[in-house]
mmCIF file of C-alpha atoms and ligand atoms in Angstrom:
data_model
loop_
_atom_site.group_PDB
_atom_site.id
_atom_site.type_symbol
_atom_site.label_atom_id
_atom_site.label_comp_id
_atom_site.label_asym_id
_atom_site.label_seq_id
_atom_site.Cartn_x
_atom_site.Cartn_y
_atom_site.Cartn_z
ATOM 1 C CA MET A 851 0.000 0.000 0.000
ATOM 2 C CA VAL A 852 1.174 3.566 -0.711
ATOM 3 C CA ILE A 853 -0.116 5.847 2.021
ATOM 4 C CA TYR A 854 -1.879 8.929 0.684
ATOM 5 C CA THR A 855 0.036 12.147 1.374
ATOM 6 C CA PRO A 856 -0.923 15.534 -0.115
ATOM 7 C CA PRO A 857 0.904 16.673 -3.267
ATOM 8 C CA SER A 858 3.131 19.738 -3.526
ATOM 9 C CA VAL A 859 2.437 22.478 -6.094
ATOM 10 C CA ALA A 860 3.010 21.655 -9.759
ATOM 11 C CA LYS A 861 6.569 21.963 -10.964
ATOM 12 C CA ASN A 862 8.743 20.076 -13.329
ATOM 13 C CA ILE A 863 6.156 18.528 -15.673
ATOM 14 C CA PRO A 864 7.241 19.947 -19.009
ATOM 15 C CA VAL A 865 4.986 20.867 -21.931
ATOM 16 C CA ILE A 866 6.494 19.618 -25.188
ATOM 17 C CA ASP A 867 5.491 21.226 -28.478
ATOM 18 C CA LEU A 868 4.990 18.509 -31.101
ATOM 19 C CA ALA A 869 4.619 20.957 -34.024
ATOM 20 C CA ASP A 870 8.112 20.216 -35.358
ATOM 21 C CA SER A 871 7.532 16.483 -35.162
ATOM 22 C CA PHE A 872 5.349 16.899 -38.273
ATOM 23 C CA SER A 873 8.270 18.521 -40.152
ATOM 24 C CA HIS A 874 10.032 16.859 -43.102
ATOM 25 C CA ASP A 875 13.301 18.047 -41.601
ATOM 26 C CA ILE A 876 14.782 15.208 -39.508
ATOM 27 C CA GLU A 877 16.793 17.699 -37.437
ATOM 28 C CA LYS A 878 13.553 19.324 -36.310
ATOM 29 C CA ARG A 879 12.076 15.959 -35.408
ATOM 30 C CA LYS A 880 15.240 15.115 -33.487
ATOM 31 C CA ALA A 881 14.963 18.356 -31.529
ATOM 32 C CA VAL A 882 11.471 17.325 -30.361
ATOM 33 C CA ALA A 883 12.812 13.863 -29.518
ATOM 34 C CA TRP A 884 15.483 15.468 -27.351
ATOM 35 C CA GLU A 885 12.800 17.230 -25.305
ATOM 36 C CA ILE A 886 11.182 13.841 -24.788
ATOM 37 C CA HIS A 887 14.537 12.373 -23.808
ATOM 38 C CA LYS A 888 14.976 14.964 -21.072
ATOM 39 C CA ALA A 889 11.416 14.596 -19.763
ATOM 40 C CA ALA A 890 11.640 10.805 -19.831
ATOM 41 C CA ARG A 891 14.774 10.903 -17.676
ATOM 42 C CA GLN A 892 13.381 13.435 -15.240
ATOM 43 C CA THR A 893 9.684 12.893 -14.543
ATOM 44 C CA GLY A 894 8.605 10.213 -17.033
ATOM 45 C CA PHE A 895 5.584 12.493 -17.546
ATOM 46 C CA PHE A 896 5.066 15.367 -19.952
ATOM 47 C CA TYR A 897 2.281 17.311 -21.604
ATOM 48 C CA ILE A 898 2.129 17.584 -25.381
ATOM 49 C CA LYS A 899 0.655 20.445 -27.373
ATOM 50 C CA ASN A 900 0.198 20.871 -31.141
ATOM 51 C CA HIS A 901 -0.438 17.134 -31.273
ATOM 52 C CA GLY A 902 -2.868 17.183 -34.204
ATOM 53 C CA VAL A 903 -5.954 15.914 -32.336
ATOM 54 C CA PRO A 904 -8.793 18.416 -32.952
ATOM 55 C CA VAL A 905 -10.042 20.096 -29.798
ATOM 56 C CA GLU A 906 -13.701 19.533 -30.864
ATOM 57 C CA LEU A 907 -13.007 15.795 -30.991
ATOM 58 C CA GLN A 908 -11.600 15.898 -27.463
ATOM 59 C CA LYS A 909 -14.661 17.758 -26.191
ATOM 60 C CA ALA A 910 -17.034 15.405 -28.014
ATOM 61 C CA GLN A 911 -15.307 12.443 -26.365
ATOM 62 C CA PHE A 912 -16.044 13.894 -22.941
ATOM 63 C CA ASP A 913 -19.640 14.568 -24.002
ATOM 64 C CA VAL A 914 -20.297 10.946 -24.953
ATOM 65 C CA ALA A 915 -18.512 9.685 -21.834
ATOM 66 C CA LYS A 916 -20.506 11.958 -19.496
ATOM 67 C CA GLU A 917 -23.774 11.022 -21.141
ATOM 68 C CA TYR A 918 -22.937 7.321 -21.069
ATOM 69 C CA PHE A 919 -22.059 7.173 -17.367
ATOM 70 C CA LYS A 920 -25.493 8.659 -16.556
ATOM 71 C CA THR A 921 -27.308 5.609 -17.945
ATOM 72 C CA PRO A 922 -28.874 3.338 -15.303
ATOM 73 C CA LEU A 923 -26.519 0.839 -13.731
ATOM 74 C CA HIS A 924 -28.540 -2.200 -14.871
ATOM 75 C CA GLU A 925 -28.083 -1.075 -18.507
ATOM 76 C CA LYS A 926 -24.387 -0.495 -18.044
ATOM 77 C CA MET A 927 -24.056 -3.939 -16.508
ATOM 78 C CA LEU A 928 -25.394 -5.476 -19.743
ATOM 79 C CA VAL A 929 -22.009 -4.689 -21.277
ATOM 80 C CA ASN A 930 -19.922 -5.477 -18.212
ATOM 81 C CA SER A 931 -16.304 -6.010 -19.256
ATOM 82 C CA LYS A 932 -16.375 -9.245 -17.233
ATOM 83 C CA ASN A 933 -18.665 -10.698 -19.962
ATOM 84 C CA SER A 934 -16.211 -9.847 -22.742
ATOM 85 C CA SER A 935 -13.698 -12.299 -24.182
ATOM 86 C CA CYS A 936 -11.133 -9.502 -24.182
ATOM 87 C CA LEU A 937 -11.990 -7.214 -21.238
ATOM 88 C CA ARG A 938 -13.929 -4.638 -23.257
ATOM 89 C CA GLY A 939 -16.944 -2.804 -21.907
ATOM 90 C CA TYR A 940 -18.180 -1.323 -18.664
ATOM 91 C CA GLU A 941 -16.130 -1.438 -15.444
ATOM 92 C CA PRO A 942 -18.330 -0.826 -12.387
ATOM 93 C CA ILE A 943 -17.180 1.410 -9.593
ATOM 94 C CA ALA A 944 -14.622 -0.219 -7.279
ATOM 95 C CA ALA A 945 -13.827 -2.986 -9.797
ATOM 96 C CA GLN A 946 -10.084 -2.391 -9.708
ATOM 97 C CA ILE A 947 -7.362 -2.041 -7.083
ATOM 98 C CA LEU A 948 -4.461 -0.198 -8.676
ATOM 99 C CA ASP A 949 -2.475 0.118 -5.464
ATOM 100 C CA GLU A 950 -2.097 -3.352 -3.993
ATOM 101 C CA GLY A 951 -3.240 -3.481 -0.383
ATOM 102 C CA SER A 952 -5.498 -0.409 -0.656
ATOM 103 C CA PRO A 953 -9.311 -0.499 -0.895
ATOM 104 C CA PRO A 954 -10.797 -0.531 -4.448
ATOM 105 C CA ASP A 955 -10.558 2.560 -6.675
ATOM 106 C CA LEU A 956 -13.436 5.065 -6.661
ATOM 107 C CA LYS A 957 -13.942 5.189 -10.404
ATOM 108 C CA GLU A 958 -16.098 3.554 -13.043
ATOM 109 C CA GLY A 959 -14.939 3.091 -16.596
ATOM 110 C CA PHE A 960 -15.457 1.783 -20.077
ATOM 111 C CA LEU A 961 -12.733 -0.089 -21.966
ATOM 112 C CA LEU A 962 -12.446 -0.230 -25.753
ATOM 113 C CA GLY A 963 -9.828 -1.515 -28.127
ATOM 114 C CA ARG A 964 -9.217 -2.103 -31.794
ATOM 115 C CA GLU A 965 -12.330 -3.786 -33.227
ATOM 116 C CA LEU A 966 -11.070 -7.203 -34.348
ATOM 117 C CA ASP A 967 -13.307 -9.823 -35.920
ATOM 118 C CA ASP A 968 -13.029 -13.625 -35.767
ATOM 119 C CA ALA A 969 -10.788 -13.770 -38.838
ATOM 120 C CA HIS A 970 -8.049 -11.641 -37.295
ATOM 121 C CA PRO A 971 -4.894 -13.713 -36.665
ATOM 122 C CA HIS A 972 -4.688 -12.645 -33.013
ATOM 123 C CA VAL A 973 -8.327 -13.666 -32.446
ATOM 124 C CA ILE A 974 -7.776 -17.035 -34.149
ATOM 125 C CA ARG A 975 -4.728 -17.498 -31.941
ATOM 126 C CA LYS A 976 -6.837 -16.518 -28.895
ATOM 127 C CA THR A 977 -4.372 -13.812 -27.921
ATOM 128 C CA PRO A 978 -5.662 -12.269 -24.680
ATOM 129 C CA TYR A 979 -7.249 -8.780 -24.971
ATOM 130 C CA HIS A 980 -7.793 -9.060 -28.736
ATOM 131 C CA GLY A 981 -11.314 -9.285 -30.156
ATOM 132 C CA PRO A 982 -14.547 -7.348 -30.582
ATOM 133 C CA ASN A 983 -15.722 -4.437 -28.463
ATOM 134 C CA GLN A 984 -18.955 -4.414 -26.518
ATOM 135 C CA TRP A 985 -20.967 -1.320 -27.437
ATOM 136 C CA PRO A 986 -23.823 0.183 -25.437
ATOM 137 C CA ALA A 987 -27.123 -0.608 -27.207
ATOM 138 C CA GLY A 988 -29.041 2.223 -28.874
ATOM 139 C CA ASN A 989 -26.163 4.693 -28.697
ATOM 140 C CA PRO A 990 -24.650 4.995 -32.207
ATOM 141 C CA ARG A 991 -23.051 8.331 -31.388
ATOM 142 C CA PHE A 992 -20.972 6.715 -28.630
ATOM 143 C CA ARG A 993 -19.550 4.230 -31.105
ATOM 144 C CA GLN A 994 -18.954 6.653 -33.944
ATOM 145 C CA GLN A 995 -17.279 9.255 -31.764
ATOM 146 C CA THR A 996 -15.095 6.763 -29.929
ATOM 147 C CA GLU A 997 -13.965 5.099 -33.146
ATOM 148 C CA ASP A 998 -13.020 8.525 -34.568
ATOM 149 C CA TYR A 999 -11.179 9.339 -31.379
ATOM 150 C CA MET A 1000 -9.302 6.046 -31.421
ATOM 151 C CA ARG A 1001 -8.129 6.636 -34.995
ATOM 152 C CA TYR A 1002 -6.405 9.760 -33.759
ATOM 153 C CA MET A 1003 -4.949 7.892 -30.784
ATOM 154 C CA ASP A 1004 -3.506 5.342 -33.198
ATOM 155 C CA LEU A 1005 -1.768 8.116 -35.169
ATOM 156 C CA LEU A 1006 -0.595 9.957 -32.083
ATOM 157 C CA GLY A 1007 0.676 6.791 -30.409
ATOM 158 C CA ARG A 1008 2.716 5.859 -33.463
ATOM 159 C CA LYS A 1009 4.157 9.359 -33.561
ATOM 160 C CA ILE A 1010 5.272 9.222 -29.939
ATOM 161 C CA VAL A 1011 6.779 5.750 -30.435
ATOM 162 C CA ARG A 1012 8.845 7.058 -33.364
ATOM 163 C CA LEU A 1013 9.960 10.045 -31.304
ATOM 164 C CA LEU A 1014 10.859 7.679 -28.496
ATOM 165 C CA ALA A 1015 13.060 5.722 -30.915
ATOM 166 C CA LEU A 1016 14.737 8.937 -32.104
ATOM 167 C CA SER A 1017 15.182 10.076 -28.515
ATOM 168 C CA LEU A 1018 17.272 6.932 -27.930
ATOM 169 C CA GLN A 1019 19.374 7.606 -31.040
ATOM 170 C CA LEU A 1020 17.703 4.725 -32.836
ATOM 171 C CA PRO A 1021 16.250 4.874 -36.335
ATOM 172 C CA GLU A 1022 12.696 6.243 -36.243
ATOM 173 C CA ASP A 1023 11.317 2.926 -37.476
ATOM 174 C CA PHE A 1024 13.134 0.870 -34.818
ATOM 175 C CA PHE A 1025 9.902 -0.303 -33.126
ATOM 176 C CA ASP A 1026 7.928 -0.767 -36.359
ATOM 177 C CA GLN A 1027 7.937 -4.541 -35.960
ATOM 178 C CA GLY A 1028 5.797 -4.017 -32.869
ATOM 179 C CA LEU A 1029 3.521 -1.514 -34.613
ATOM 180 C CA LYS A 1030 1.962 -3.906 -37.108
ATOM 181 C CA GLU A 1031 -0.656 -5.002 -34.577
ATOM 182 C CA PRO A 1032 -0.293 -2.602 -31.667
ATOM 183 C CA MET A 1033 -2.521 -2.971 -28.616
ATOM 184 C CA ILE A 1034 -4.490 0.240 -28.254
ATOM 185 C CA ILE A 1035 -6.905 0.436 -25.348
ATOM 186 C CA THR A 1036 -8.940 3.579 -24.780
ATOM 187 C CA ARG A 1037 -10.589 3.884 -21.426
ATOM 188 C CA MET A 1038 -13.221 6.392 -20.400
ATOM 189 C CA LEU A 1039 -13.177 7.075 -16.663
ATOM 190 C CA HIS A 1040 -15.594 8.763 -14.290
ATOM 191 C CA TYR A 1041 -14.472 9.706 -10.802
ATOM 192 C CA PRO A 1042 -17.206 10.895 -8.406
ATOM 193 C CA SER A 1043 -15.911 13.518 -5.997
ATOM 194 C CA GLN A 1044 -14.144 11.967 -3.042
ATOM 195 C CA PRO A 1045 -16.911 10.772 -0.688
ATOM 196 C CA ALA A 1046 -16.770 11.657 3.002
ATOM 197 C CA ASP A 1047 -17.172 7.976 3.890
ATOM 198 C CA ALA A 1048 -14.260 6.714 1.768
ATOM 199 C CA ARG A 1049 -12.198 4.079 3.495
ATOM 200 C CA GLU A 1050 -8.658 4.749 4.654
ATOM 201 C CA ASN A 1051 -6.413 5.306 1.625
ATOM 202 C CA GLN A 1052 -9.322 4.827 -0.765
ATOM 203 C CA ILE A 1053 -9.051 7.331 -3.620
ATOM 204 C CA GLY A 1054 -10.078 7.654 -7.290
ATOM 205 C CA ALA A 1055 -7.149 5.687 -8.630
ATOM 206 C CA GLY A 1056 -4.549 4.264 -6.273
ATOM 207 C CA ALA A 1057 -0.856 4.908 -6.842
ATOM 208 C CA HIS A 1058 0.506 2.825 -9.725
ATOM 209 C CA THR A 1059 2.715 2.856 -12.761
ATOM 210 C CA ASP A 1060 1.174 2.035 -16.144
ATOM 211 C CA TRP A 1061 2.109 -1.328 -17.512
ATOM 212 C CA GLY A 1062 2.694 -0.855 -21.193
ATOM 213 C CA LEU A 1063 4.654 1.512 -23.375
ATOM 214 C CA ILE A 1064 2.956 4.919 -23.378
ATOM 215 C CA THR A 1065 -0.284 6.402 -22.087
ATOM 216 C CA LEU A 1066 -1.986 9.327 -23.828
ATOM 217 C CA LEU A 1067 -4.247 10.942 -21.280
ATOM 218 C CA LEU A 1068 -7.028 13.419 -21.926
ATOM 219 C CA GLN A 1069 -8.333 14.894 -18.686
ATOM 220 C CA ASP A 1070 -11.053 17.436 -17.990
ATOM 221 C CA GLU A 1071 -10.640 20.736 -16.166
ATOM 222 C CA VAL A 1072 -11.474 19.272 -12.730
ATOM 223 C CA GLY A 1073 -7.885 18.086 -12.105
ATOM 224 C CA GLY A 1074 -6.875 15.474 -9.568
ATOM 225 C CA LEU A 1075 -4.066 13.665 -11.355
ATOM 226 C CA GLU A 1076 -0.934 13.535 -9.241
ATOM 227 C CA VAL A 1077 2.515 12.359 -10.259
ATOM 228 C CA ARG A 1078 5.441 11.262 -8.123
ATOM 229 C CA ASN A 1079 8.729 12.786 -9.192
ATOM 230 C CA ALA A 1080 12.217 11.382 -8.837
ATOM 231 C CA ASP A 1081 12.527 12.955 -5.361
ATOM 232 C CA GLY A 1082 9.448 11.050 -4.194
ATOM 233 C CA GLU A 1083 7.372 14.266 -4.099
ATOM 234 C CA TRP A 1084 3.784 14.221 -5.371
ATOM 235 C CA LEU A 1085 3.154 16.901 -7.995
ATOM 236 C CA LYS A 1086 -0.210 18.008 -9.317
ATOM 237 C CA ALA A 1087 -0.687 17.520 -13.042
ATOM 238 C CA PRO A 1088 -3.475 20.026 -13.661
ATOM 239 C CA PHE A 1089 -5.630 20.393 -16.769
ATOM 240 C CA ILE A 1090 -3.987 22.405 -19.558
ATOM 241 C CA GLU A 1091 -6.333 23.274 -22.428
ATOM 242 C CA ASN A 1092 -5.766 21.281 -25.622
ATOM 243 C CA THR A 1093 -2.934 19.139 -24.306
ATOM 244 C CA PHE A 1094 -2.524 15.467 -23.554
ATOM 245 C CA VAL A 1095 -0.543 14.153 -20.632
ATOM 246 C CA VAL A 1096 1.873 11.472 -21.794
ATOM 247 C CA ASN A 1097 3.431 9.018 -19.414
ATOM 248 C CA LEU A 1098 5.753 6.112 -19.886
ATOM 249 C CA GLY A 1099 4.775 2.623 -18.815
ATOM 250 C CA ASP A 1100 6.785 -0.268 -17.409
ATOM 251 C CA MET A 1101 8.006 -1.418 -20.839
ATOM 252 C CA VAL A 1102 10.078 1.740 -21.159
ATOM 253 C CA PRO A 1103 12.543 1.029 -18.330
ATOM 254 C CA VAL A 1104 12.844 -2.486 -19.765
ATOM 255 C CA LEU A 1105 13.778 -1.063 -23.190
ATOM 256 C CA THR A 1106 16.079 1.600 -21.745
ATOM 257 C CA ASN A 1107 17.706 -0.371 -18.939
ATOM 258 C CA GLY A 1108 16.160 2.051 -16.454
ATOM 259 C CA LEU A 1109 17.374 5.246 -18.169
ATOM 260 C CA TYR A 1110 13.775 6.389 -18.705
ATOM 261 C CA HIS A 1111 11.258 6.120 -15.887
ATOM 262 C CA SER A 1112 7.771 4.698 -15.629
ATOM 263 C CA THR A 1113 6.407 7.068 -13.071
ATOM 264 C CA MET A 1114 3.963 6.454 -10.275
ATOM 265 C CA HIS A 1115 0.728 8.416 -10.383
ATOM 266 C CA ARG A 1116 -2.729 8.450 -8.812
ATOM 267 C CA VAL A 1117 -6.017 10.325 -8.933
ATOM 268 C CA PHE A 1118 -7.690 12.107 -6.048
ATOM 269 C CA ASN A 1119 -10.814 14.062 -6.976
ATOM 270 C CA SER A 1120 -11.009 16.551 -4.135
ATOM 271 C CA LYS A 1121 -13.471 18.933 -5.899
ATOM 272 C CA LYS A 1122 -16.724 18.998 -3.950
ATOM 273 C CA ASP A 1123 -19.830 17.817 -5.832
ATOM 274 C CA THR A 1124 -17.914 17.768 -9.118
ATOM 275 C CA PRO A 1125 -17.275 14.541 -10.967
ATOM 276 C CA ARG A 1126 -14.045 14.186 -12.892
ATOM 277 C CA TYR A 1127 -13.733 12.553 -16.311
ATOM 278 C CA SER A 1128 -10.627 11.377 -18.121
ATOM 279 C CA VAL A 1129 -9.841 9.331 -21.200
ATOM 280 C CA PRO A 1130 -6.492 7.530 -21.045
ATOM 281 C CA THR A 1131 -5.347 5.544 -24.075
ATOM 282 C CA PHE A 1132 -2.805 2.819 -23.461
ATOM 283 C CA PHE A 1133 -0.678 2.398 -26.544
ATOM 284 C CA ASP A 1134 1.433 -0.742 -26.599
ATOM 285 C CA LEU A 1135 3.491 -2.689 -29.050
ATOM 286 C CA ASP A 1136 2.271 -6.048 -30.366
ATOM 287 C CA TYR A 1137 1.311 -8.540 -27.648
ATOM 288 C CA TYR A 1138 4.105 -10.893 -28.750
ATOM 289 C CA TYR A 1139 6.772 -8.202 -29.151
ATOM 290 C CA GLU A 1140 9.838 -9.141 -27.157
ATOM 291 C CA ALA A 1141 11.110 -6.188 -25.197
ATOM 292 C CA SER A 1142 14.757 -5.988 -24.212
ATOM 293 C CA VAL A 1143 17.389 -3.277 -23.808
ATOM 294 C CA VAL A 1144 17.794 -1.348 -27.090
ATOM 295 C CA PRO A 1145 21.167 -1.602 -28.915
ATOM 296 C CA THR A 1146 22.177 2.023 -28.312
ATOM 297 C CA LEU A 1147 22.087 1.474 -24.557
ATOM 298 C CA ARG A 1148 23.956 -1.823 -24.481
ATOM 299 C CA LYS A 1149 27.596 -2.044 -23.453
ATOM 300 C CA ALA A 1150 29.698 -4.863 -24.857
ATOM 301 C CA ASP A 1151 30.760 -6.284 -21.495
ATOM 302 C CA GLU A 1152 27.374 -6.144 -19.718
ATOM 303 C CA VAL A 1153 24.831 -8.917 -19.291
ATOM 304 C CA TYR A 1154 21.165 -7.912 -19.694
ATOM 305 C CA PRO A 1155 17.912 -9.558 -18.617
ATOM 306 C CA ALA A 1156 16.257 -11.901 -21.121
ATOM 307 C CA PRO A 1157 13.525 -10.305 -23.263
ATOM 308 C CA ILE A 1158 9.973 -10.226 -21.895
ATOM 309 C CA THR A 1159 6.831 -10.158 -24.012
ATOM 310 C CA VAL A 1160 4.652 -7.077 -23.825
ATOM 311 C CA GLY A 1161 1.500 -9.163 -23.426
ATOM 312 C CA GLY A 1162 2.699 -11.488 -20.709
ATOM 313 C CA HIS A 1163 3.376 -8.543 -18.436
ATOM 314 C CA ILE A 1164 0.144 -6.712 -19.254
ATOM 315 C CA ALA A 1165 -1.983 -9.834 -18.824
ATOM 316 C CA ALA A 1166 -0.463 -10.485 -15.408
ATOM 317 C CA MET A 1167 -1.186 -6.905 -14.322
ATOM 318 C CA PHE A 1168 -4.799 -6.958 -15.525
ATOM 319 C CA ASP A 1169 -5.334 -10.172 -13.608
ATOM 320 C CA LYS A 1170 -3.680 -8.832 -10.495
ATOM 321 C CA THR A 1171 -5.511 -5.487 -10.345
ATOM 322 C CA PHE A 1172 -8.944 -6.846 -11.315
ATOM 323 C CA GLY A 1173 -8.633 -9.591 -8.717
ATOM 324 C CA VAL A 1174 -8.281 -12.602 -11.023
ATOM 325 C CA LYS A 1175 -6.599 -15.304 -9.001
ATOM 326 C CA LYS A 1176 -5.078 -17.366 -11.811
ATOM 327 C CA ALA A 1177 -3.303 -15.727 -14.777
ATOM 328 C CA THR A 1178 -4.969 -16.502 -18.128
ATOM 329 C CA ALA A 1179 -1.925 -15.874 -20.317
HETATM 330 O O1 AKG B 2588 -7.657 9.390 -14.842
HETATM 331 C C1 AKG B 2588 -6.470 9.700 -14.880
HETATM 332 O O2 AKG B 2588 -6.087 10.872 -14.937
HETATM 333 C C2 AKG B 2588 -5.396 8.636 -14.830
HETATM 334 C C3 AKG B 2588 -5.907 7.249 -15.039
HETATM 335 C C4 AKG B 2588 -4.837 6.244 -14.915
HETATM 336 O O3 AKG B 2588 -3.797 6.489 -14.356
HETATM 337 C C5 AKG B 2588 -4.983 4.902 -15.522
HETATM 338 O O4 AKG B 2588 -6.095 4.549 -15.966
HETATM 339 O O5 AKG B 2588 -3.968 4.184 -15.590
HETATM 340 FE FE1 FE2 B 2589 -2.279 5.124 -14.919
#
């Protein structure tokens, strides 16, 4: 358990301008990658602006999420993610414990991924977390909007992965093998304001690191995201109009031999009578991609851990935090 202590004022979470990452000039793209390099070594968290995702699309995503979470619980339970072959659909409040040993998180959510039919090789192979989405009945706008949004997350995720490669002095296409069938999970979250009767150390989302490669987080103006910096201090990561918060998941220290951090974070919605909404997208390389220390960070005389698969780690973490006793992958 990580005991809740109040955060200090925001400092040290940089805002990186992605405008030059769209340039044809490799030197300009490298300059953006260098900003990512610095942020990845310091906080493991950064905001991005000029990312190419239209602001109207961001707002519309919050609109459909807010409207959806108002539907009666019995309807939401019809698409419970527990009934999905690949953990897609509604997550009731207190379904997950992100900080082991703490009470369950005070959030409800909805999980979506790439829509894969029965003929997709990963579905035939029964790869965990690959398959069809569950969609709320009678709500075509929810589906259309979220699919549009996820197309942008696919583009943005690929862009950040290429910048990550450049930031490590690798060719931009270094991770392309893992980008043929990336795992892209978009999650809508609703955090009621912190109830007076919450249990000890029970908050919106308990302290955790993300498990995959990168997370692209859209948050509303309510705030409540908190990030632990290298000094162990908790910083607020407030809403900044038309930005995404990007954080690095546990695969990144594996790829960088610990040079880049996957940073602990949590959510505490302290605003009275005001729900908070966020839409994180977890962008990961192919389930079977073998992650190991990249060549530019290897020294000839050092021995490195054996590669681990992206999926094995993620499957174990899903099982652990959603209370599944026996791993399925
Ligand atoms: O809602 C947020 O701001 C963060 C959510 C989060 O950390 C997660 O889903 O992993
Ligand atoms: Fe997270």
